[in-house]
């Protein structure tokens, strides 16, 4: 391999990494939309859903030629970090919706 080929491949890899980051940011926004629907940090983790996601990913990985040895641990970590983000996001939304003067939800309490 020549240095030029190596540089070209690294440039291609950098561009691909940017697209992966964009896809992960979109995934994060979807996780936040799901959190809005759940509205409860206790409902964030669903082991059955995690296994379904992993099964889907492993099937897609096989079709795409991605090693399961790469796909499975990457997605397990991704799903776990997304669940952490979802819980933190829900907590932040809950705290933001409380009025600082009395702790009521959504503003002033009725007299």
CSV table of N, CA and C in Angstrom, one decimal:
chain,number,residue,atom,x,y,z
A,1,UNK,N,0.9,-1.2,0.0
A,1,UNK,CA,0.0,0.0,0.0
A,1,UNK,C,0.9,1.2,0.0
A,2,UNK,N,0.6,2.2,-0.8
A,2,UNK,CA,1.3,3.4,-0.9
A,2,UNK,C,0.8,4.4,0.1
A,3,UNK,N,1.6,5.3,0.4
A,3,UNK,CA,1.2,6.4,1.4
A,3,UNK,C,0.0,7.1,0.9
A,4,UNK,N,-0.1,7.3,-0.4
A,4,UNK,CA,-1.3,8.0,-1.0
A,4,UNK,C,-2.6,7.2,-0.8
A,5,UNK,N,-2.5,5.9,-1.0
A,5,UNK,CA,-3.7,5.0,-0.8
A,5,UNK,C,-4.1,5.1,0.7
A,6,UNK,N,-3.1,5.0,1.6
A,6,UNK,CA,-3.4,5.1,3.0
A,6,UNK,C,-4.1,6.4,3.3
A,7,UNK,N,-3.6,7.5,2.8
A,7,UNK,CA,-4.2,8.8,3.1
A,7,UNK,C,-5.6,8.9,2.5
A,8,UNK,N,-5.8,8.3,1.3
A,8,UNK,CA,-7.1,8.3,0.7
A,8,UNK,C,-8.1,7.5,1.6
A,9,UNK,N,-7.7,6.3,2.0
A,9,UNK,CA,-8.5,5.5,2.9
A,9,UNK,C,-8.8,6.2,4.2
A,10,UNK,N,-7.8,6.8,4.8
A,10,UNK,CA,-8.1,7.5,6.1
A,10,UNK,C,-9.0,8.7,5.9
A,11,UNK,N,-9.0,9.4,4.7
A,11,UNK,CA,-9.9,10.5,4.4
A,11,UNK,C,-11.3,9.9,4.3
A,12,UNK,N,-11.4,8.8,3.6
A,12,UNK,CA,-12.7,8.1,3.5
A,12,UNK,C,-13.3,7.6,4.8
A,13,UNK,N,-12.4,7.1,5.7
A,13,UNK,CA,-12.8,6.7,7.0
A,13,UNK,C,-13.3,7.9,7.8
A,14,UNK,N,-12.6,9.0,7.7
A,14,UNK,CA,-13.0,10.2,8.5
A,14,UNK,C,-14.4,10.7,8.0
A,15,UNK,N,-14.6,10.6,6.7
A,15,UNK,CA,-15.9,11.0,6.2
A,15,UNK,C,-17.0,10.1,6.7
A,16,UNK,N,-16.7,8.8,6.7
A,16,UNK,CA,-17.7,7.8,7.2
A,16,UNK,C,-17.9,8.0,8.7
A,17,UNK,N,-16.9,8.3,9.5
A,17,UNK,CA,-17.1,8.6,10.9
A,17,UNK,C,-18.0,9.8,11.1
A,18,UNK,N,-17.9,10.8,10.3
A,18,UNK,CA,-18.8,12.0,10.4
A,18,UNK,C,-20.3,11.5,10.1
A,19,UNK,N,-20.5,10.7,9.2
A,19,UNK,CA,-21.8,10.2,8.9
A,19,UNK,C,-22.4,9.3,10.0
A,20,UNK,N,-21.5,8.5,10.6
A,20,UNK,CA,-21.9,7.7,11.8
A,20,UNK,C,-22.3,8.6,12.9
A,21,UNK,N,-21.5,9.7,13.2
A,21,UNK,CA,-21.9,10.6,14.2
A,21,UNK,C,-23.2,11.3,14.0
A,22,UNK,N,-23.5,11.6,12.7
A,22,UNK,CA,-24.8,12.2,12.4
A,22,UNK,C,-25.9,11.2,12.6
A,23,UNK,N,-25.7,10.0,12.3
A,23,UNK,CA,-26.7,8.9,12.5
A,23,UNK,C,-26.9,8.7,14.0
A,24,UNK,N,-25.9,8.8,14.8
A,24,UNK,CA,-26.0,8.6,16.3
A,24,UNK,C,-26.7,9.8,16.9
A,25,UNK,N,-26.5,11.0,16.3
A,25,UNK,CA,-27.2,12.2,16.8
A,25,UNK,C,-28.7,12.0,16.5
A,26,UNK,N,-29.0,11.5,15.3
A,26,UNK,CA,-30.4,11.3,15.0
A,26,UNK,C,-31.0,10.2,15.9
A,27,UNK,N,-30.2,9.2,16.2
A,27,UNK,CA,-30.7,8.1,17.2
A,27,UNK,C,-31.0,8.8,18.5
A,28,UNK,N,-30.1,9.7,19.0
A,28,UNK,CA,-30.3,10.3,20.3
A,28,UNK,C,-31.6,11.1,20.3
A,29,UNK,N,-31.9,11.8,19.2
A,29,UNK,CA,-33.1,12.6,19.1
A,29,UNK,C,-34.3,11.7,19.2
A,30,UNK,N,-34.3,10.5,18.6
A,30,UNK,CA,-35.4,9.6,18.6
A,30,UNK,C,-35.5,9.0,20.0
A,31,UNK,N,-34.4,8.8,20.7
A,31,UNK,CA,-34.5,8.3,22.1
A,31,UNK,C,-35.2,9.4,23.0
A,32,UNK,N,-34.9,10.6,22.7
A,32,UNK,CA,-35.5,11.7,23.5
A,32,UNK,C,-37.0,11.8,23.2
A,33,UNK,N,-37.4,11.5,21.9
A,33,UNK,CA,-38.8,11.5,21.6
A,33,UNK,C,-39.5,10.3,22.3
A,34,UNK,N,-38.8,9.2,22.4
A,34,UNK,CA,-39.4,8.1,23.1
A,34,UNK,C,-39.5,8.4,24.6
A,35,UNK,N,-38.5,9.1,25.1
A,35,UNK,CA,-38.6,9.5,26.5
A,35,UNK,C,-39.8,10.3,26.8
A,36,UNK,N,-40.1,11.2,25.9
A,36,UNK,CA,-41.3,12.1,26.1
A,36,UNK,C,-42.5,11.2,26.2
A,37,UNK,N,-42.6,10.1,25.5
A,37,UNK,CA,-43.8,9.3,25.5
A,37,UNK,C,-43.8,8.5,26.8
A,38,UNK,N,-42.7,8.0,27.3
A,38,UNK,CA,-42.6,7.3,28.5
A,38,UNK,C,-42.9,8.1,29.7
A,39,UNK,N,-42.3,9.3,29.7
A,39,UNK,CA,-42.5,10.3,30.8
A,39,UNK,C,-42.2,9.7,32.2
A,40,UNK,N,-41.3,8.7,32.3
A,40,UNK,CA,-41.0,8.1,33.6
A,40,UNK,C,-39.7,7.4,33.6
A,41,UNK,N,-38.7,7.9,34.3
A,41,UNK,CA,-37.4,7.3,34.3
A,41,UNK,C,-37.4,5.8,34.6
A,42,UNK,N,-38.3,5.4,35.4
A,42,UNK,CA,-38.4,4.0,35.8
A,42,UNK,C,-38.7,3.1,34.6
A,43,UNK,N,-39.3,3.6,33.5
A,43,UNK,CA,-39.6,2.9,32.3
A,43,UNK,C,-38.6,2.9,31.3
A,44,UNK,N,-37.4,3.4,31.6
A,44,UNK,CA,-36.4,3.6,30.5
A,44,UNK,C,-35.8,2.2,30.1
A,45,UNK,N,-35.5,1.4,31.0
A,45,UNK,CA,-34.8,0.1,30.6
A,45,UNK,C,-35.8,-1.0,30.4
A,46,UNK,N,-35.8,-1.7,29.3
A,46,UNK,CA,-36.7,-2.7,28.9
A,46,UNK,C,-35.8,-3.9,28.4
A,47,UNK,N,-35.4,-4.9,29.2
A,47,UNK,CA,-34.5,-5.9,28.7
A,47,UNK,C,-35.0,-6.7,27.5
A,48,UNK,N,-36.3,-6.9,27.4
A,48,UNK,CA,-36.9,-7.5,26.2
A,48,UNK,C,-36.6,-6.7,24.9
A,49,UNK,N,-36.8,-5.4,25.0
A,49,UNK,CA,-36.5,-4.5,23.9
A,49,UNK,C,-35.0,-4.5,23.5
A,50,UNK,N,-34.2,-4.5,24.5
A,50,UNK,CA,-32.7,-4.5,24.3
A,50,UNK,C,-32.4,-5.8,23.5
A,51,UNK,N,-32.9,-6.9,23.9
A,51,UNK,CA,-32.6,-8.1,23.1
A,51,UNK,C,-33.2,-8.1,21.7
A,52,UNK,N,-34.4,-7.5,21.5
A,52,UNK,CA,-35.0,-7.4,20.2
A,52,UNK,C,-34.1,-6.5,19.3
A,53,UNK,N,-33.6,-5.4,19.9
A,53,UNK,CA,-32.7,-4.4,19.2
A,53,UNK,C,-31.5,-5.2,18.7
A,54,UNK,N,-30.9,-5.9,19.7
A,54,UNK,CA,-29.6,-6.6,19.3
A,54,UNK,C,-29.9,-7.7,18.3
A,55,UNK,N,-31.0,-8.4,18.3
A,55,UNK,CA,-31.3,-9.4,17.3
A,55,UNK,C,-31.4,-8.7,15.9
A,56,UNK,N,-32.1,-7.6,15.9
A,56,UNK,CA,-32.3,-6.8,14.6
A,56,UNK,C,-30.9,-6.4,14.1
A,57,UNK,N,-30.1,-5.9,15.0
A,57,UNK,CA,-28.7,-5.4,14.6
A,57,UNK,C,-27.9,-6.6,14.1
A,58,UNK,N,-27.9,-7.7,14.8
A,58,UNK,CA,-27.1,-8.8,14.4
A,58,UNK,C,-27.5,-9.4,13.0
A,59,UNK,N,-28.8,-9.3,12.8
A,59,UNK,CA,-29.3,-9.8,11.5
A,59,UNK,C,-28.8,-8.8,10.4
A,60,UNK,N,-29.0,-7.5,10.7
A,60,UNK,CA,-28.5,-6.5,9.7
A,60,UNK,C,-27.0,-6.6,9.5
A,61,UNK,N,-26.3,-6.8,10.6
A,61,UNK,CA,-24.8,-6.9,10.5
A,61,UNK,C,-24.4,-8.1,9.6
A,62,UNK,N,-25.1,-9.2,9.8
A,62,UNK,CA,-24.8,-10.3,8.9
A,62,UNK,C,-25.0,-10.1,7.5
A,63,UNK,N,-26.1,-9.4,7.2
A,63,UNK,CA,-26.5,-9.0,5.8
A,63,UNK,C,-25.5,-8.0,5.2
A,64,UNK,N,-24.9,-7.1,6.1
A,64,UNK,CA,-24.0,-6.1,5.6
A,64,UNK,C,-22.6,-6.5,5.6
A,65,UNK,N,-22.3,-7.7,6.2
A,65,UNK,CA,-20.9,-8.2,6.3
A,65,UNK,C,-20.2,-7.6,7.5
A,66,UNK,N,-20.9,-7.1,8.5
A,66,UNK,CA,-20.2,-6.6,9.7
A,66,UNK,C,-20.1,-7.8,10.7
A,67,UNK,N,-19.0,-7.9,11.2
A,67,UNK,CA,-18.7,-9.0,12.2
A,67,UNK,C,-19.6,-8.8,13.4
A,68,UNK,N,-20.2,-9.9,13.9
A,68,UNK,CA,-21.0,-9.9,15.1
A,68,UNK,C,-20.1,-9.6,16.3
A,69,UNK,N,-18.8,-9.9,16.2
A,69,UNK,CA,-17.9,-9.6,17.3
A,69,UNK,C,-17.7,-8.1,17.4
A,70,UNK,N,-18.0,-7.3,16.4
A,70,UNK,CA,-17.9,-5.9,16.5
A,70,UNK,C,-19.3,-5.4,16.8
A,71,UNK,N,-20.3,-5.8,16.1
A,71,UNK,CA,-21.7,-5.3,16.2
A,71,UNK,C,-22.3,-5.5,17.6
A,72,UNK,N,-22.2,-6.7,18.1
A,72,UNK,CA,-22.9,-6.9,19.4
A,72,UNK,C,-22.4,-6.1,20.6
A,73,UNK,N,-21.1,-6.0,20.8
A,73,UNK,CA,-20.6,-5.2,22.0
A,73,UNK,C,-20.8,-3.7,21.7
A,74,UNK,N,-20.7,-3.3,20.5
A,74,UNK,CA,-20.9,-1.9,20.1
A,74,UNK,C,-22.3,-1.5,20.4
A,75,UNK,N,-23.3,-2.3,20.0
A,75,UNK,CA,-24.7,-2.0,20.2
A,75,UNK,C,-25.1,-2.2,21.6
A,76,UNK,N,-24.6,-3.1,22.3
A,76,UNK,CA,-24.9,-3.3,23.7
A,76,UNK,C,-24.5,-2.0,24.5
A,77,UNK,N,-23.3,-1.5,24.2
A,77,UNK,CA,-22.8,-0.3,24.8
A,77,UNK,C,-23.7,0.9,24.4
A,78,UNK,N,-24.0,1.0,23.1
A,78,UNK,CA,-24.8,2.1,22.6
A,78,UNK,C,-26.2,2.1,23.2
A,79,UNK,N,-26.8,1.0,23.3
A,79,UNK,CA,-28.2,0.9,23.9
A,79,UNK,C,-28.1,1.3,25.4
A,80,UNK,N,-27.1,0.8,26.1
A,80,UNK,CA,-26.9,1.2,27.5
A,80,UNK,C,-26.7,2.7,27.7
A,81,UNK,N,-25.8,3.3,26.9
A,81,UNK,CA,-25.6,4.7,27.0
A,81,UNK,C,-26.8,5.5,26.6
A,82,UNK,N,-27.5,5.0,25.6
A,82,UNK,CA,-28.8,5.7,25.2
A,82,UNK,C,-29.8,5.7,26.4
A,83,UNK,N,-29.9,4.5,27.1
A,83,UNK,CA,-30.8,4.4,28.2
A,83,UNK,C,-30.4,5.4,29.3
A,84,UNK,N,-29.1,5.5,29.5
A,84,UNK,CA,-28.6,6.4,30.5
A,84,UNK,C,-29.0,7.8,30.1
A,85,UNK,N,-28.8,8.2,28.8
A,85,UNK,CA,-29.1,9.5,28.3
A,85,UNK,C,-30.6,9.8,28.5
A,86,UNK,N,-31.4,8.8,28.2
A,86,UNK,CA,-32.9,8.9,28.3
A,86,UNK,C,-33.3,9.2,29.7
A,87,UNK,N,-32.7,8.5,30.7
A,87,UNK,CA,-33.0,8.7,32.1
A,87,UNK,C,-32.6,10.1,32.5
A,88,UNK,N,-31.4,10.5,32.2
A,88,UNK,CA,-31.0,11.9,32.5
A,88,UNK,C,-31.8,12.9,31.9
A,89,UNK,N,-32.2,12.7,30.6
A,89,UNK,CA,-33.0,13.6,29.9
A,89,UNK,C,-34.4,13.8,30.6
A,90,UNK,N,-35.0,12.6,31.0
A,90,UNK,CA,-36.3,12.7,31.6
A,90,UNK,C,-36.2,13.4,33.0
A,91,UNK,N,-35.1,13.1,33.7
A,91,UNK,CA,-34.9,13.8,35.0
A,91,UNK,C,-34.8,15.3,34.8
A,92,UNK,N,-34.1,15.7,33.8
A,92,UNK,CA,-33.9,17.2,33.5
A,92,UNK,C,-35.2,17.8,33.1
A,93,UNK,N,-36.0,17.1,32.3
A,93,UNK,CA,-37.3,17.6,31.9
A,93,UNK,C,-38.2,17.8,33.1
A,94,UNK,N,-38.2,16.8,34.0
A,94,UNK,CA,-39.0,16.8,35.2
A,94,UNK,C,-38.6,18.0,36.1
A,95,UNK,N,-37.3,18.2,36.2
A,95,UNK,CA,-36.8,19.4,37.1
A,95,UNK,C,-37.2,20.7,36.4
A,96,UNK,N,-37.1,20.8,35.1
A,96,UNK,CA,-37.3,22.0,34.4
A,96,UNK,C,-38.8,22.4,34.4
A,97,UNK,N,-39.7,21.4,34.6
A,97,UNK,CA,-41.1,21.7,34.6
A,97,UNK,C,-41.6,22.1,35.9
A,98,UNK,N,-40.8,21.9,37.0
A,98,UNK,CA,-41.2,22.3,38.3
A,98,UNK,C,-41.0,23.8,38.5
A,99,UNK,N,-41.9,24.5,39.1
A,99,UNK,CA,-41.7,25.9,39.4
A,99,UNK,C,-40.8,26.0,40.6
A,100,UNK,N,-39.8,26.9,40.5
A,100,UNK,CA,-38.8,27.0,41.6
A,100,UNK,C,-39.4,27.6,42.9
A,101,UNK,N,-40.5,28.2,42.9
A,101,UNK,CA,-41.0,28.8,44.1
A,101,UNK,C,-41.7,27.8,45.0
A,102,UNK,N,-42.4,26.9,44.4
A,102,UNK,CA,-43.2,26.0,45.3
A,102,UNK,C,-43.1,24.5,44.9
A,103,UNK,N,-42.4,24.2,43.8
A,103,UNK,CA,-42.3,22.8,43.3
A,103,UNK,C,-43.5,22.3,42.6
A,104,UNK,N,-44.5,23.1,42.3
A,104,UNK,CA,-45.6,22.7,41.5
A,104,UNK,C,-45.3,22.4,40.1
A,105,UNK,N,-46.0,21.6,39.4
A,105,UNK,CA,-45.8,21.3,38.0
A,105,UNK,C,-46.4,22.4,37.1
A,106,UNK,N,-45.6,22.9,36.2
A,106,UNK,CA,-46.2,23.8,35.2
A,106,UNK,C,-46.5,25.2,35.6
A,107,UNK,N,-46.0,25.7,36.6
A,107,UNK,CA,-46.2,27.1,37.0
A,107,UNK,C,-46.8,27.3,38.3
A,108,UNK,N,-47.6,28.4,38.4
A,108,UNK,CA,-48.2,28.7,39.7
A,108,UNK,C,-49.3,27.8,40.2
A,109,UNK,N,-49.3,27.5,41.4
A,109,UNK,CA,-50.4,26.7,42.0
A,109,UNK,C,-51.6,27.5,42.2
A,110,UNK,N,-52.8,26.9,42.0
A,110,UNK,CA,-54.0,27.6,42.2
A,110,UNK,C,-54.2,28.0,43.6
A,111,UNK,N,-54.8,29.2,43.9
A,111,UNK,CA,-55.0,29.6,45.4
A,111,UNK,C,-56.1,28.7,46.0
